[in-house]
Amino acid sequence: MSSQDAVIRASTEAAKNFVDHYYQCLNEVRPTSGLYVTNNRTYQEAGHPPADICINGQVYSSPEDVDVVRRSNPTGRTTRYKVESIDAHILNPDYRFAAPPSLLAPNPSKPDQGASTKIMLMVTVSGTVTITEHVNTNAYKFNDVFRLVPNWDVIAKYGTKGAKRFLVASQTLRVF
């Protein structure tokens, strides 16, 4: 397998892992604020700007503000997201902002610490969100676009896999 194929495969797997985890959090009404660069010390100390978050045209200043809105649903109302498609594109195959020096230097003893860990992704998710309030159920389509950057704190721990390998730097959600 070529290096480019490995990066594409890693980006597809990363996007799916992130999306599965993110929407599981939404469906279980768990906070998602820890999945954003805004709350990551490494990015904060390096001067990364807070995550850009726009939901249905409303700009939010922090992921915590979004969590508050999601948790403030009226009693008896449930919201369920069903992901129908995921599309991932590599925006930057060699993303280095705030990367620890140990991840920038090649290390033959840790082969998967190479290019596939330093990618910035754009992930587009579409599906259906069902809102049930007492006995009334309404289904809407949604489109969510994320710009994901590596979570250096997790990647630096060799062998760590899963959804938390990337953080949200930008999100635009539209429900229609």
Coordinates of N, CA and C in Angstrom, one line a residue:
M1 N 0.8 -1.2 0.0 CA 0.0 0.0 0.0 C 0.9 1.2 0.0
S2 N 0.6 2.2 -0.9 CA 1.4 3.4 -0.9 C 1.1 4.3 0.3
S3 N 2.0 5.2 0.5 CA 1.8 6.2 1.6 C 0.6 7.0 1.4
Q4 N 0.3 7.4 0.1 CA -0.9 8.2 -0.1 C -2.2 7.3 0.2
D5 N -2.2 6.1 -0.2 CA -3.3 5.2 0.1 C -3.5 5.1 1.6
A6 N -2.4 5.0 2.4 CA -2.5 4.9 3.8 C -3.1 6.1 4.4
V7 N -2.7 7.3 3.9 CA -3.3 8.5 4.5 C -4.7 8.6 4.2
I8 N -5.1 8.2 3.0 CA -6.6 8.3 2.6 C -7.4 7.3 3.5
R9 N -6.8 6.1 3.7 CA -7.5 5.1 4.5 C -7.6 5.6 5.9
A10 N -6.5 6.2 6.4 CA -6.5 6.8 7.8 C -7.5 7.9 7.9
S11 N -7.6 8.7 6.9 CA -8.6 9.9 7.0 C -10.0 9.4 7.0
T12 N -10.3 8.4 6.2 CA -11.7 7.8 6.2 C -12.0 7.2 7.5
E13 N -11.1 6.4 8.0 CA -11.3 5.8 9.3 C -11.5 6.8 10.4
A14 N -10.6 7.8 10.4 CA -10.7 8.9 11.4 C -12.0 9.6 11.4
A15 N -12.5 9.9 10.2 CA -13.8 10.6 10.0 C -14.9 9.8 10.6
K16 N -14.9 8.5 10.2 CA -16.0 7.6 10.7 C -16.0 7.5 12.2
N17 N -14.8 7.3 12.8 CA -14.7 7.2 14.2 C -15.2 8.4 14.9
F18 N -14.7 9.6 14.4 CA -15.2 10.9 15.0 C -16.7 11.0 14.9
V19 N -17.2 10.8 13.7 CA -18.7 11.0 13.5 C -19.5 10.0 14.4
D20 N -19.1 8.8 14.5 CA -19.8 7.8 15.3 C -19.8 8.3 16.8
H21 N -18.7 8.7 17.3 CA -18.6 9.2 18.7 C -19.4 10.5 18.9
Y22 N -19.2 11.4 18.0 CA -19.9 12.7 18.1 C -21.4 12.6 18.2
Y23 N -22.0 11.8 17.3 CA -23.4 11.7 17.2 C -23.9 10.8 18.3
Q24 N -23.1 9.9 18.8 CA -23.5 9.1 20.0 C -23.6 10.0 21.2
C25 N -22.7 10.9 21.3 CA -22.8 11.9 22.4 C -24.1 12.7 22.3
L26 N -24.4 13.2 21.1 CA -25.6 14.0 20.9 C -26.9 13.1 21.2
N27 N -26.9 11.9 20.7 CA -28.1 11.1 21.0 C -28.2 10.7 22.5
E28 N -27.1 10.6 23.2 CA -27.2 10.3 24.6 C -27.2 11.5 25.5
V29 N -27.3 12.7 24.9 CA -27.3 14.0 25.6 C -26.1 14.2 26.5
R30 N -24.9 13.8 25.9 CA -23.7 14.0 26.7 C -23.0 15.2 26.1
P31 N -22.2 15.9 26.9 CA -21.5 17.1 26.4 C -20.5 16.7 25.3
T32 N -20.4 17.6 24.3 CA -19.4 17.5 23.2 C -18.3 18.5 23.3
S33 N -18.3 19.4 24.3 CA -17.4 20.5 24.4 C -15.9 20.0 24.5
G34 N -15.7 18.8 25.0 CA -14.3 18.3 25.0 C -13.7 17.9 23.7
L35 N -14.6 17.9 22.7 CA -14.1 17.5 21.3 C -13.7 18.7 20.5
Y36 N -13.6 19.9 21.0 CA -13.2 21.1 20.3 C -11.9 21.6 20.7
V37 N -11.2 22.3 19.8 CA -9.9 22.9 20.1 C -9.9 23.9 21.2
T38 N -11.1 24.5 21.3 CA -11.3 25.6 22.3 C -10.9 25.1 23.7
N39 N -11.1 23.8 24.0 CA -10.9 23.3 25.3 C -9.6 22.4 25.4
N40 N -8.7 22.6 24.5 CA -7.5 21.7 24.4 C -6.3 22.6 24.8
R41 N -5.7 22.2 25.9 CA -4.6 23.0 26.4 C -3.4 23.2 25.4
T42 N -3.1 22.2 24.7 CA -2.0 22.3 23.7 C -2.3 23.4 22.7
Y43 N -3.5 23.4 22.1 CA -3.9 24.4 21.1 C -4.0 25.8 21.8
Q44 N -4.6 25.8 23.0 CA -4.7 27.1 23.7 C -3.3 27.7 23.9
E45 N -2.3 27.0 24.4 CA -1.0 27.5 24.7 C -0.3 27.9 23.4
A46 N -0.6 27.3 22.3 CA 0.0 27.6 21.0 C -0.7 28.8 20.3
G47 N -1.8 29.3 20.9 CA -2.4 30.5 20.4 C -3.5 30.2 19.3
H48 N -4.0 29.0 19.2 CA -5.0 28.6 18.2 C -6.3 29.4 18.6
P49 N -6.9 29.9 17.6 CA -8.2 30.6 17.9 C -9.3 29.6 18.4
P50 N -10.3 30.1 19.1 CA -11.4 29.2 19.5 C -12.1 28.6 18.2
A51 N -12.7 27.5 18.4 CA -13.5 26.9 17.3 C -14.6 27.8 16.8
D52 N -14.7 27.8 15.5 CA -15.8 28.5 14.8 C -17.0 27.5 14.9
I53 N -18.1 28.0 15.5 CA -19.3 27.1 15.5 C -20.5 27.9 15.1
C54 N -21.2 27.4 14.0 CA -22.4 28.1 13.5 C -23.5 27.0 13.3
I55 N -24.6 27.2 14.0 CA -25.7 26.3 13.9 C -26.9 27.0 13.4
N56 N -27.4 26.6 12.3 CA -28.6 27.3 11.7 C -28.5 28.8 11.6
G57 N -27.3 29.2 11.3 CA -27.0 30.7 11.1 C -26.6 31.4 12.4
Q58 N -26.8 30.7 13.5 CA -26.5 31.3 14.8 C -25.0 31.0 15.2
V59 N -24.2 32.0 15.4 CA -22.8 31.8 15.8 C -22.7 31.6 17.3
Y60 N -22.0 30.6 17.7 CA -21.8 30.4 19.2 C -20.4 30.7 19.5
S61 N -20.2 31.3 20.7 CA -18.8 31.7 21.1 C -18.0 30.5 21.7
S62 N -18.7 29.5 22.1 CA -18.0 28.4 22.8 C -18.8 27.1 22.6
P63 N -18.1 25.9 22.6 CA -18.9 24.7 22.6 C -19.7 24.5 23.8
E64 N -19.4 25.1 24.9 CA -20.2 25.0 26.2 C -21.6 25.6 25.9
D65 N -21.6 26.7 25.2 CA -22.8 27.4 24.9 C -23.8 26.5 24.1
V66 N -23.2 25.7 23.2 CA -24.0 24.8 22.4 C -24.5 23.6 23.3
D67 N -23.6 23.1 24.2 CA -24.1 22.1 25.1 C -25.2 22.6 26.0
V68 N -25.2 23.8 26.4 CA -26.3 24.4 27.2 C -27.6 24.4 26.4
V69 N -27.5 24.8 25.2 CA -28.7 24.9 24.4 C -29.3 23.5 24.2
R70 N -28.4 22.5 23.9 CA -28.9 21.1 23.7 C -29.5 20.5 24.9
R71 N -28.9 20.8 26.1 CA -29.5 20.3 27.3 C -30.7 21.0 27.8
S72 N -31.0 22.1 27.2 CA -32.2 22.9 27.7 C -33.5 22.5 27.0
N73 N -33.5 21.4 26.3 CA -34.7 20.9 25.7 C -35.9 20.8 26.7
P74 N -37.1 21.1 26.2 CA -38.2 21.0 27.2 C -38.4 19.5 27.6
T75 N -39.0 19.3 28.8 CA -39.2 18.0 29.3 C -40.1 17.2 28.3
G76 N -39.8 16.0 28.1 CA -40.6 15.2 27.2 C -40.2 15.2 25.7
R77 N -39.1 16.0 25.4 CA -38.6 16.2 24.1 C -37.3 15.4 23.9
T78 N -37.3 14.6 22.9 CA -36.1 13.8 22.5 C -35.6 14.2 21.1
T79 N -34.3 14.1 20.9 CA -33.7 14.4 19.6 C -32.8 13.3 19.3
R80 N -33.0 12.7 18.1 CA -32.1 11.6 17.7 C -31.6 11.9 16.3
Y81 N -30.3 11.8 16.2 CA -29.6 12.0 14.9 C -29.3 10.6 14.3
K82 N -29.6 10.5 13.0 CA -29.3 9.3 12.2 C -28.4 9.7 11.1
V83 N -27.1 9.3 11.1 CA -26.2 9.7 10.1 C -26.4 8.8 8.9
E84 N -26.6 9.4 7.7 CA -26.8 8.6 6.5 C -25.6 8.7 5.5
S85 N -24.8 9.7 5.6 CA -23.5 9.7 4.8 C -22.5 10.5 5.4
I86 N -21.2 10.1 5.2 CA -20.0 10.8 5.6 C -19.1 11.0 4.5
D87 N -18.6 12.2 4.3 CA -17.6 12.4 3.2 C -16.4 13.1 3.8
A88 N -15.2 12.6 3.6 CA -14.0 13.2 4.2 C -13.1 13.6 3.1
H89 N -12.4 14.7 3.3 CA -11.4 15.2 2.4 C -10.2 15.7 3.2
I90 N -9.0 15.4 2.8 CA -7.8 15.9 3.5 C -7.6 17.4 3.0
L91 N -7.6 18.3 4.0 CA -7.4 19.7 3.7 C -5.9 20.0 3.7
N92 N -5.2 19.3 4.6 CA -3.7 19.5 4.8 C -3.1 18.2 5.2
P93 N -2.3 17.6 4.3 CA -1.8 16.3 4.7 C -0.6 16.3 5.6
D94 N -0.1 17.6 6.0 CA 1.0 17.7 6.9 C 0.8 18.9 7.8
Y95 N -0.3 18.7 8.6 CA -0.7 19.8 9.6 C 0.2 19.7 10.7
R96 N 0.8 20.9 11.1 CA 1.8 20.9 12.1 C 1.5 21.9 13.3
F97 N 0.5 22.7 13.2 CA 0.2 23.7 14.2 C 0.1 23.0 15.6
A98 N 1.0 23.5 16.5 CA 1.0 23.0 17.9 C 1.5 21.6 18.1
A99 N 2.0 21.0 17.0 CA 2.5 19.6 17.1 C 3.7 19.5 18.0
P100 N 3.8 18.5 18.8 CA 5.0 18.4 19.7 C 6.1 18.0 18.8
P101 N 7.3 18.4 19.1 CA 8.5 18.1 18.3 C 8.7 16.6 18.1
S102 N 8.3 15.8 19.1 CA 8.5 14.4 19.0 C 7.7 13.8 17.9
L103 N 6.6 14.4 17.5 CA 5.8 13.9 16.4 C 6.2 14.4 15.0
L104 N 7.1 15.5 15.0 CA 7.5 16.0 13.8 C 8.8 15.3 13.2
A105 N 9.5 14.7 14.1 CA 10.7 14.0 13.7 C 10.4 12.5 13.3
P106 N 10.9 12.0 12.2 CA 10.6 10.6 11.9 C 11.1 9.7 13.0
N107 N 10.3 8.7 13.3 CA 10.7 7.7 14.4 C 10.4 6.3 13.9
P108 N 11.5 5.6 13.5 CA 11.3 4.2 12.9 C 10.7 3.2 13.9
S109 N 10.8 3.5 15.2 CA 10.2 2.5 16.1 C 8.6 2.7 16.2
K110 N 8.1 3.8 15.7 CA 6.7 4.1 15.7 C 6.2 4.5 14.3
P111 N 6.1 3.5 13.5 CA 5.8 3.8 12.1 C 4.5 4.4 11.8
D112 N 3.4 4.2 12.6 CA 2.1 4.8 12.4 C 2.1 6.3 12.9
Q113 N 3.2 6.8 13.4 CA 3.3 8.2 13.8 C 3.7 9.1 12.7
G114 N 3.5 8.6 11.5 CA 3.9 9.4 10.3 C 2.8 10.3 9.8
A115 N 2.8 10.4 8.5 CA 1.9 11.4 7.8 C 0.4 11.2 8.1
S116 N 0.0 9.9 8.3 CA -1.5 9.7 8.6 C -2.0 10.3 9.9
T117 N -1.0 10.7 10.8 CA -1.5 11.3 12.1 C -1.5 12.8 12.0
K118 N -0.9 13.4 11.0 CA -0.8 14.9 10.9 C -1.7 15.5 9.8
I119 N -2.9 14.9 9.7 CA -3.8 15.4 8.7 C -4.9 16.3 9.3
M120 N -5.2 17.4 8.5 CA -6.4 18.2 8.8 C -7.5 17.7 7.8
L121 N -8.7 17.5 8.3 CA -9.8 17.0 7.5 C -11.0 17.9 7.5
M122 N -11.7 17.8 6.3 CA -13.0 18.4 6.3 C -13.9 17.2 6.2
V123 N -14.9 17.2 7.1 CA -15.8 16.0 7.1 C -17.2 16.6 7.0
T124 N -18.0 16.1 6.0 CA -19.3 16.5 5.8 C -20.2 15.3 6.1
V125 N -21.2 15.6 7.0 CA -22.1 14.6 7.5 C -23.5 15.0 7.1
S126 N -24.3 14.0 6.6 CA -25.7 14.4 6.3 C -26.6 13.2 6.9
G127 N -27.8 13.5 7.2 CA -28.7 12.5 7.7 C -30.0 13.1 8.1
T128 N -30.7 12.5 9.1 CA -32.0 12.9 9.5 C -31.9 13.1 11.1
V129 N -32.5 14.1 11.5 CA -32.7 14.3 12.9 C -34.2 14.3 13.2
T130 N -34.5 13.4 14.2 CA -35.9 13.2 14.6 C -36.1 13.9 15.9
I131 N -37.1 14.8 16.0 CA -37.5 15.5 17.2 C -38.8 15.0 17.7
T132 N -38.9 14.4 18.8 CA -40.2 13.9 19.4 C -40.5 14.7 20.6
E133 N -41.7 15.3 20.6 CA -42.2 16.0 21.7 C -43.5 15.5 22.1
H134 N -43.5 14.8 23.2 CA -44.7 14.0 23.7 C -45.1 13.0 22.7
V135 N -46.2 13.2 21.9 CA -46.7 12.3 20.9 C -46.4 12.7 19.5
N136 N -45.9 13.9 19.3 CA -45.6 14.5 18.0 C -44.2 14.2 17.6
T137 N -44.0 13.7 16.4 CA -42.6 13.4 15.9 C -42.4 14.1 14.6
N138 N -41.3 14.8 14.5 CA -41.0 15.5 13.2 C -39.6 15.1 12.8
A139 N -39.4 14.8 11.5 CA -38.1 14.5 11.0 C -37.6 15.6 10.1
Y140 N -36.3 15.9 10.2 CA -35.7 16.9 9.4 C -34.4 16.4 8.9
K141 N -34.0 17.0 7.8 CA -32.7 16.6 7.2 C -31.6 17.5 7.9
F142 N -30.4 17.1 8.0 CA -29.3 17.9 8.5 C -28.1 17.7 7.7
N143 N -27.3 18.8 7.7 CA -26.0 18.7 7.0 C -25.0 19.4 8.0
D144 N -23.9 18.7 8.4 CA -23.0 19.2 9.3 C -21.6 19.1 8.7
V145 N -20.9 20.2 8.7 CA -19.5 20.2 8.2 C -18.5 20.6 9.3
F146 N -17.5 19.7 9.4 CA -16.5 19.9 10.4 C -15.1 20.1 9.8
R147 N -14.3 20.9 10.4 CA -12.9 20.9 10.0 C -12.2 20.4 11.3
L148 N -11.5 19.2 11.1 CA -10.9 18.5 12.2 C -9.4 18.6 12.1
V149 N -8.8 18.8 13.3 CA -7.3 18.9 13.4 C -6.9 17.8 14.4
P150 N -5.6 17.4 14.3 CA -5.2 16.3 15.2 C -5.2 16.7 16.7
N151 N -5.6 15.8 17.5 CA -5.5 16.0 18.9 C -4.2 15.5 19.4
W152 N -3.2 16.4 19.4 CA -1.8 16.0 19.7 C -1.7 15.3 21.0
D153 N -2.5 15.7 22.0 CA -2.4 15.1 23.3 C -2.7 13.6 23.3
V154 N -3.6 13.2 22.4 CA -4.0 11.8 22.3 C -3.0 11.1 21.4
I155 N -2.7 11.7 20.3 CA -1.8 11.1 19.3 C -0.4 10.8 19.8
A156 N 0.1 11.7 20.7 CA 1.4 11.5 21.3 C 1.5 10.3 22.1
K157 N 0.4 9.7 22.6 CA 0.4 8.5 23.3 C 0.3 7.3 22.3
Y158 N 1.4 6.7 22.0 CA 1.5 5.7 21.0 C 0.5 4.6 21.2
G159 N -0.2 4.3 20.1 CA -1.2 3.2 20.1 C -2.6 3.6 20.4
T160 N -2.8 4.9 20.7 CA -4.1 5.4 21.0 C -4.9 5.5 19.7
K161 N -6.1 4.9 19.7 CA -7.0 5.0 18.6 C -8.3 5.5 19.0
G162 N -9.1 5.8 18.0 CA -10.5 6.2 18.3 C -10.9 7.6 17.9
A163 N -12.1 7.9 18.4 CA -12.7 9.2 18.0 C -12.0 10.4 18.5
K164 N -11.3 10.3 19.6 CA -10.7 11.5 20.2 C -9.3 11.9 19.6
R165 N -9.0 11.2 18.5 CA -7.7 11.6 17.8 C -7.8 12.9 17.1
F166 N -9.0 13.4 16.9 CA -9.2 14.7 16.2 C -10.1 15.6 17.0
L167 N -9.9 16.9 16.8 CA -10.7 17.9 17.5 C -11.4 18.8 16.5
V168 N -12.5 19.4 16.8 CA -13.2 20.3 15.9 C -12.6 21.7 16.0
A169 N -12.2 22.2 14.8 CA -11.7 23.6 14.7 C -12.8 24.5 14.2
S170 N -13.7 23.8 13.4 CA -14.8 24.6 12.8 C -16.0 23.7 12.6
Q171 N -17.2 24.2 12.8 CA -18.4 23.4 12.6 C -19.5 24.3 12.1
T172 N -20.2 23.8 11.0 CA -21.4 24.5 10.5 C -22.5 23.5 10.4
L173 N -23.5 23.6 11.1 CA -24.7 22.7 11.1 C -25.9 23.4 10.6
R174 N -26.6 22.7 9.7 CA -27.8 23.3 9.2 C -28.9 22.2 9.3
V175 N -30.0 22.5 9.9 CA -31.1 21.5 10.0 C -32.2 22.2 9.1
F176 N -32.8 21.4 8.2 CA -33.8 21.9 7.3 C -34.9 20.9 7.1

